[in-house]
Tab-separated table of C-alpha atoms in Angstrom:
chain	number	residue	atom	x	y	z
A	1	MET	CA	-39.729	37.812	52.208
A	2	LYS	CA	-38.598	36.472	48.701
A	3	PRO	CA	-40.857	33.395	47.354
A	4	SER	CA	-38.923	30.209	46.591
A	5	PRO	CA	-38.283	29.460	42.977
A	6	THR	CA	-40.911	26.884	41.566
A	7	ARG	CA	-39.659	23.344	39.974
A	8	ARG	CA	-40.437	25.135	36.800
A	9	GLN	CA	-38.054	27.993	37.176
A	10	PHE	CA	-35.627	25.907	38.284
A	11	LEU	CA	-35.609	23.301	35.266
A	12	VAL	CA	-35.442	26.230	32.842
A	13	THR	CA	-32.531	28.179	34.526
A	14	LEU	CA	-30.781	24.747	34.471
A	15	GLY	CA	-31.538	24.113	30.591
A	16	ARG	CA	-29.939	27.582	29.968
A	17	VAL	CA	-26.921	26.831	31.690
A	18	LEU	CA	-26.466	23.617	30.222
A	19	GLY	CA	-27.290	25.186	26.873
A	20	ILE	CA	-24.711	28.013	27.133
A	21	THR	CA	-21.950	25.291	28.645
A	22	ALA	CA	-22.756	23.310	25.477
A	23	LEU	CA	-22.407	26.318	22.843
A	24	ALA	CA	-19.268	27.705	24.698
A	25	GLY	CA	-17.555	24.036	24.311
A	26	VAL	CA	-18.562	23.598	20.730
A	27	ALA	CA	-16.920	27.583	20.027
A	28	ALA	CA	-13.816	26.551	21.849
A	29	ARG	CA	-13.550	23.587	19.867
A	30	VAL	CA	-13.897	25.278	16.663
A	31	CYS	CA	-11.931	28.256	17.577
A	32	LEU	CA	-8.932	26.671	18.968
A	33	GLY	CA	-9.021	23.399	16.675
A	34	GLY	CA	-8.062	19.729	17.856
A	35	ARG	CA	-4.924	18.453	18.945
A	36	ALA	CA	-2.221	18.517	16.301
A	37	ASP	CA	-1.056	14.897	17.195
A	38	ALA	CA	-5.235	13.531	17.412
A	39	GLU	CA	-4.505	11.304	14.328
A	40	PHE	CA	-2.050	9.419	16.056
A	41	ILE	CA	-3.317	8.966	19.641
A	42	GLN	CA	-6.877	7.963	18.392
A	43	PRO	CA	-7.344	3.939	17.992
A	44	PRO	CA	-7.072	2.673	14.532
A	45	HIS	CA	-10.452	2.475	13.072
A	46	ARG	CA	-9.738	1.972	9.314
A	47	TYR	CA	-9.149	-1.483	7.791
A	48	GLY	CA	-7.429	-2.223	4.387
A	49	TRP	CA	-6.719	-5.406	2.533
A	50	GLN	CA	-2.834	-6.498	2.073
A	51	ILE	CA	-1.660	-9.475	0.664
A	52	ASN	CA	0.821	-11.914	2.657
A	53	PRO	CA	3.647	-12.352	0.732
A	54	GLU	CA	4.656	-15.998	2.558
A	55	ALA	CA	1.272	-17.652	1.492
A	56	CYS	CA	1.098	-15.619	-1.899
A	57	THR	CA	1.529	-18.276	-4.763
A	58	TYR	CA	1.435	-15.717	-7.588
A	59	CYS	CA	-1.209	-17.297	-9.447
A	60	GLY	CA	-2.206	-14.292	-11.048
A	61	LEU	CA	-5.880	-13.819	-10.119
A	62	CYS	CA	-5.067	-10.361	-8.441
A	63	GLU	CA	-5.132	-8.708	-12.018
A	64	THR	CA	-8.453	-10.091	-12.884
A	65	ALA	CA	-10.304	-10.411	-9.937
A	66	CYS	CA	-9.931	-7.085	-8.784
A	67	VAL	CA	-12.955	-4.663	-9.081
A	68	ARG	CA	-11.027	-1.879	-10.325
A	69	GLY	CA	-9.634	-1.668	-13.682
A	70	PRO	CA	-6.379	-1.821	-13.613
A	71	SER	CA	-6.282	-3.694	-10.314
A	72	ALA	CA	-5.320	-2.197	-6.943
A	73	VAL	CA	-2.637	-4.759	-6.672
A	74	LYS	CA	1.082	-3.481	-7.785
A	75	ALA	CA	4.278	-5.441	-7.749
A	76	VAL	CA	7.112	-3.907	-6.048
A	77	ASN	CA	10.845	-4.500	-5.523
A	78	ASP	CA	12.257	-4.477	-2.303
A	79	GLN	CA	15.875	-3.120	-2.896
A	80	LYS	CA	17.085	-4.191	0.363
A	81	LYS	CA	16.813	-7.764	-0.573
A	82	CYS	CA	17.194	-7.367	-4.594
A	83	SER	CA	20.788	-8.700	-5.799
A	84	ASN	CA	21.224	-6.059	-8.528
A	85	CYS	CA	22.004	-8.584	-10.901
A	86	VAL	CA	23.056	-7.882	-14.444
A	87	ALA	CA	20.619	-10.420	-15.530
A	88	CYS	CA	17.184	-10.478	-13.148
A	89	TYR	CA	14.566	-13.273	-13.069
A	90	GLY	CA	11.974	-10.713	-12.689
A	91	HIS	CA	13.043	-9.133	-15.870
A	92	LEU	CA	14.326	-11.399	-18.593
A	93	CYS	CA	12.877	-14.515	-19.785
A	94	ASP	CA	16.592	-15.667	-21.173
A	95	LEU	CA	18.935	-15.097	-18.472
A	96	LYS	CA	21.686	-16.132	-21.174
A	97	THR	CA	21.097	-12.975	-23.308
A	98	PRO	CA	24.390	-11.280	-23.661
A	99	SER	CA	24.781	-7.939	-21.184
A	100	ALA	CA	25.080	-5.886	-24.273
A	101	LEU	CA	21.983	-7.036	-25.764
A	102	ILE	CA	19.886	-7.059	-22.458
A	103	ALA	CA	18.845	-3.294	-23.053
A	104	THR	CA	17.253	-3.928	-26.578
A	105	THR	CA	15.680	-7.291	-25.884
A	106	THR	CA	12.195	-7.804	-26.539
A	107	LYS	CA	12.124	-11.202	-24.172
A	108	LEU	CA	10.748	-9.743	-20.992
A	109	VAL	CA	8.893	-11.291	-18.018
A	110	CYS	CA	6.441	-8.754	-17.742
A	111	PRO	CA	3.938	-8.341	-20.601
A	112	HIS	CA	3.352	-4.769	-20.002
A	113	GLY	CA	7.210	-3.829	-19.796
A	114	ALA	CA	6.526	-2.600	-16.036
A	115	VAL	CA	10.007	-3.909	-14.708
A	116	GLN	CA	12.559	-0.973	-15.297
A	117	ARG	CA	16.171	-1.933	-15.332
A	118	ASN	CA	18.812	1.224	-14.730
A	119	HIS	CA	22.267	1.123	-14.662
A	120	PHE	CA	23.384	1.595	-11.021
A	121	PHE	CA	27.257	1.489	-10.873
A	122	GLY	CA	30.343	-0.330	-12.634
A	123	GLY	CA	30.502	-1.452	-16.365
A	124	LEU	CA	28.303	-3.167	-18.474
A	125	ASP	CA	28.454	-6.384	-16.068
A	126	GLY	CA	27.920	-3.931	-12.401
A	127	ALA	CA	24.932	-3.512	-10.619
A	128	TYR	CA	21.292	-2.429	-11.803
A	129	LEU	CA	18.645	-1.246	-10.080
A	130	TYR	CA	15.089	-3.010	-11.001
A	131	SER	CA	11.948	-1.148	-10.258
A	132	ILE	CA	8.448	-1.057	-11.176
A	133	ASP	CA	6.393	1.509	-13.138
A	134	ALA	CA	2.943	1.091	-10.976
A	135	ASP	CA	1.404	2.626	-13.799
A	136	ARG	CA	2.184	0.096	-16.508
A	137	CYS	CA	2.012	-2.638	-13.513
A	138	THR	CA	-1.384	-4.742	-13.771
A	139	GLY	CA	-0.746	-7.139	-10.932
A	140	CYS	CA	-0.259	-9.972	-13.181
A	141	ALA	CA	2.671	-11.252	-10.693
A	142	GLN	CA	4.868	-12.523	-13.498
A	143	CYS	CA	7.799	-10.795	-12.184
A	144	ALA	CA	7.035	-11.895	-8.840
A	145	LYS	CA	6.565	-15.268	-9.407
A	146	GLN	CA	10.049	-15.638	-11.383
A	147	CYS	CA	11.879	-13.930	-8.706
A	148	ASN	CA	10.590	-15.763	-5.924
A	149	ALA	CA	10.902	-19.155	-7.634
A	150	HIS	CA	14.616	-18.304	-8.662
A	151	GLY	CA	16.008	-15.190	-7.594
A	152	SER	CA	16.376	-13.244	-4.097
A	153	LYS	CA	12.303	-12.964	-3.384
A	154	SER	CA	12.713	-9.166	-3.198
A	155	MET	CA	9.728	-8.701	-5.887
A	156	PHE	CA	6.057	-9.460	-4.248
A	157	LEU	CA	2.553	-7.953	-4.649
A	158	VAL	CA	0.958	-5.166	-2.639
A	159	ILE	CA	-2.540	-3.720	-2.680
A	160	ARG	CA	-2.233	0.097	-2.695
A	161	PRO	CA	-4.225	1.539	-0.267
A	162	ASP	CA	-4.129	4.491	-2.243
A	163	LEU	CA	-5.705	2.651	-5.123
A	164	CYS	CA	-8.098	0.115	-3.332
A	165	LEU	CA	-11.619	1.019	-2.999
A	166	GLY	CA	-11.939	-0.560	0.758
A	167	CYS	CA	-14.780	-3.213	-0.155
A	168	ASN	CA	-16.045	-4.717	2.762
A	169	GLU	CA	-15.856	-8.216	0.971
A	170	CYS	CA	-12.706	-7.862	-1.187
A	171	ALA	CA	-13.079	-9.638	-4.728
A	172	ILE	CA	-9.454	-10.709	-4.425
A	173	ALA	CA	-9.556	-12.291	-1.030
A	174	ARG	CA	-12.844	-14.408	-2.247
A	175	ALA	CA	-10.895	-15.775	-5.481
A	176	CYS	CA	-7.631	-15.943	-3.842
A	177	PRO	CA	-6.754	-20.016	-3.711
A	178	SER	CA	-4.002	-19.752	-1.015
A	179	HIS	CA	-6.181	-17.178	1.300
A	180	ALA	CA	-3.113	-14.844	1.103
A	181	VAL	CA	-5.420	-11.653	1.405
A	182	GLU	CA	-5.890	-10.568	4.582
A	183	ARG	CA	-7.911	-7.630	6.409
A	184	VAL	CA	-5.497	-5.462	8.360
A	185	PRO	CA	-5.791	-2.272	10.353
A	186	LEU	CA	-4.436	0.820	8.734
A	187	TYR	CA	-2.709	3.401	10.617
A	188	PRO	CA	-2.117	7.164	9.995
A	189	ILE	CA	1.518	6.660	9.324
A	190	ASP	CA	0.841	3.757	7.071
A	191	ASP	CA	1.821	3.930	3.142
A	192	PHE	CA	2.554	0.817	1.170
A	193	ARG	CA	5.561	-1.381	1.100
A	194	GLY	CA	7.039	0.727	-1.629
A	195	GLU	CA	10.808	0.986	-3.428
A	196	TYR	CA	13.555	1.252	-1.424
A	197	MET	CA	16.877	3.053	-2.677
A	198	PRO	CA	20.067	1.153	-2.025
A	199	GLU	CA	22.473	2.798	0.434
A	200	VAL	CA	25.931	3.572	-1.172
A	201	THR	CA	28.895	3.360	0.915
C-alpha cells in the first residue's frame, strides 16, 4: 500500500506549481506584450498644471515665477477665434500704423518678437494669420493681455506639458494672484492647446 504524502511534501509540490504558474504568466506577458490600447483603458494617473484663461489676468508673473528658464508658459493664438485683422492688438502697439508700414515697424507689443504676422489672403488690407513663435515666447503675457482687453480674446497662456517639469507644488501657482493655475489630470491623448489653422471655404 502507497503511504499518504506528508504535509511537507504537499507544501513543496504546491510551491512548485505556483512558481511554475507565475513564471509562465510572466513569460507570456513578455512574449505576447501588453494590449495595444492599454494606455487608453487605464485610469488617468498623471497630473499637470494648466492656466484657466477665464481667471487669468495676464499679470506677467508666469514669465518669472516658473522654475524653468525660459518659462514653461507660452502664449498661443486660437485661430478659430482670431479675427485675422490687418492690425492686431496683440501684435502692434500703434493700431494707426499704415498697412504698408506694419511689416517693418518696430513698435510691437511683444518685446521678443514672438508674435508672427503672415499674409493669408486678399491684398494689403486682406486677412492675416497671427501665430506665436514658442522659441521666442517667454510667457510675458503682453500679447494676450492686449488681445483680451481690446481684441477677440483669441490669445491666451498655457503651461506646455512637454516643457513643464511637473513639480508637485508649482511655483507659478503659488505666485499667481488670481489663482488661475490649476492641477488637472493629463490623459494619453492630451497635448497643449496649440495653433489652429483656419479652414478656407
